[in-house]
């Protein structure tokens, strides 16, 4: 899409009628999506004068998401869903600060969404069905504090890196994190706040041990804790604010490990 002015996209845009690649390269004006769309290749917004209005529609993408300038060039996000369904790794480059609504990860295995340059921020829900999100130096940030805003994922679908979630006073929050390169894979954690949580966010990650910790060798309540740690790894879960209070149960699903 080139030129100036407003351009509207209508019609059947999925299945046999899907796009190969979509490139927006306008000197001014906006491209407005008016129906659900499927793209077999890359979605590219070329520059800061090229604006794409997803207009609350369902966008299914098999290639890279390459946006020029964050919320300036990718608009109309409210009510929309982006489904990533590629069979190979897909780059996510939002070009600055960009908040998506609902995100559905439905890739071939072992493909991943690779976050390049910026984090992936989601105001609606994150559904992990098949495929990973590889965060690198970034994070997945789900600002919706509803406990069901992120599902539990599975051995083929998790956040390979840092996952941040907004939280409320009570609720059971899944953190489907893991570490792909080490072979440890999917490592689910759950924090269930039953009362008086003061944390507004939790940031979770899983890392494999470089060296398995020795047994504690401590005596408490007449019991000696002398078993070695599982040879798997550890979760780090940090709160915002850094000092917060609340009543909760933490459940760590340690798979695999010996």
JSON list of C-alpha atoms in Angstrom, two decimals, residues 14 16 65 89 110 141-142 148 150 165 167 184 191 216 221 224 227-228 232 238 248:
[
{"chain": "A", "resi": 14, "resn": "UNK", "atom": "CA", "xyz": [-8.36, -15.52, 4.88]},
{"chain": "A", "resi": 16, "resn": "UNK", "atom": "CA", "xyz": [-7.36, -19.21, -0.06]},
{"chain": "A", "resi": 65, "resn": "UNK", "atom": "CA", "xyz": [5.69, -8.43, 12.63]},
{"chain": "A", "resi": 89, "resn": "UNK", "atom": "CA", "xyz": [10.59, -18.36, 14.14]},
{"chain": "A", "resi": 110, "resn": "UNK", "atom": "CA", "xyz": [9.56, -25.69, 17.95]},
{"chain": "A", "resi": 141, "resn": "UNK", "atom": "CA", "xyz": [4.08, -7.71, 30.06]},
{"chain": "A", "resi": 142, "resn": "UNK", "atom": "CA", "xyz": [0.39, -8.52, 30.58]},
{"chain": "A", "resi": 148, "resn": "UNK", "atom": "CA", "xyz": [-7.36, -15.79, 33.61]},
{"chain": "A", "resi": 150, "resn": "UNK", "atom": "CA", "xyz": [-2.76, -15.73, 30.89]},
{"chain": "A", "resi": 165, "resn": "UNK", "atom": "CA", "xyz": [1.77, -9.88, 35.18]},
{"chain": "A", "resi": 167, "resn": "UNK", "atom": "CA", "xyz": [-2.09, -8.60, 40.02]},
{"chain": "A", "resi": 184, "resn": "UNK", "atom": "CA", "xyz": [14.73, -27.59, 30.67]},
{"chain": "A", "resi": 191, "resn": "UNK", "atom": "CA", "xyz": [1.00, -17.77, 42.78]},
{"chain": "A", "resi": 216, "resn": "UNK", "atom": "CA", "xyz": [21.13, -27.03, 53.41]},
{"chain": "A", "resi": 221, "resn": "UNK", "atom": "CA", "xyz": [11.53, -28.15, 64.30]},
{"chain": "A", "resi": 224, "resn": "UNK", "atom": "CA", "xyz": [17.27, -31.96, 59.40]},
{"chain": "A", "resi": 227, "resn": "UNK", "atom": "CA", "xyz": [18.56, -33.42, 50.73]},
{"chain": "A", "resi": 228, "resn": "UNK", "atom": "CA", "xyz": [20.28, -31.95, 47.68]},
{"chain": "A", "resi": 232, "resn": "UNK", "atom": "CA", "xyz": [16.74, -28.58, 37.38]},
{"chain": "A", "resi": 238, "resn": "UNK", "atom": "CA", "xyz": [9.87, -10.39, 42.05]},
{"chain": "A", "resi": 248, "resn": "UNK", "atom": "CA", "xyz": [-0.48, -16.67, 49.10]}
]
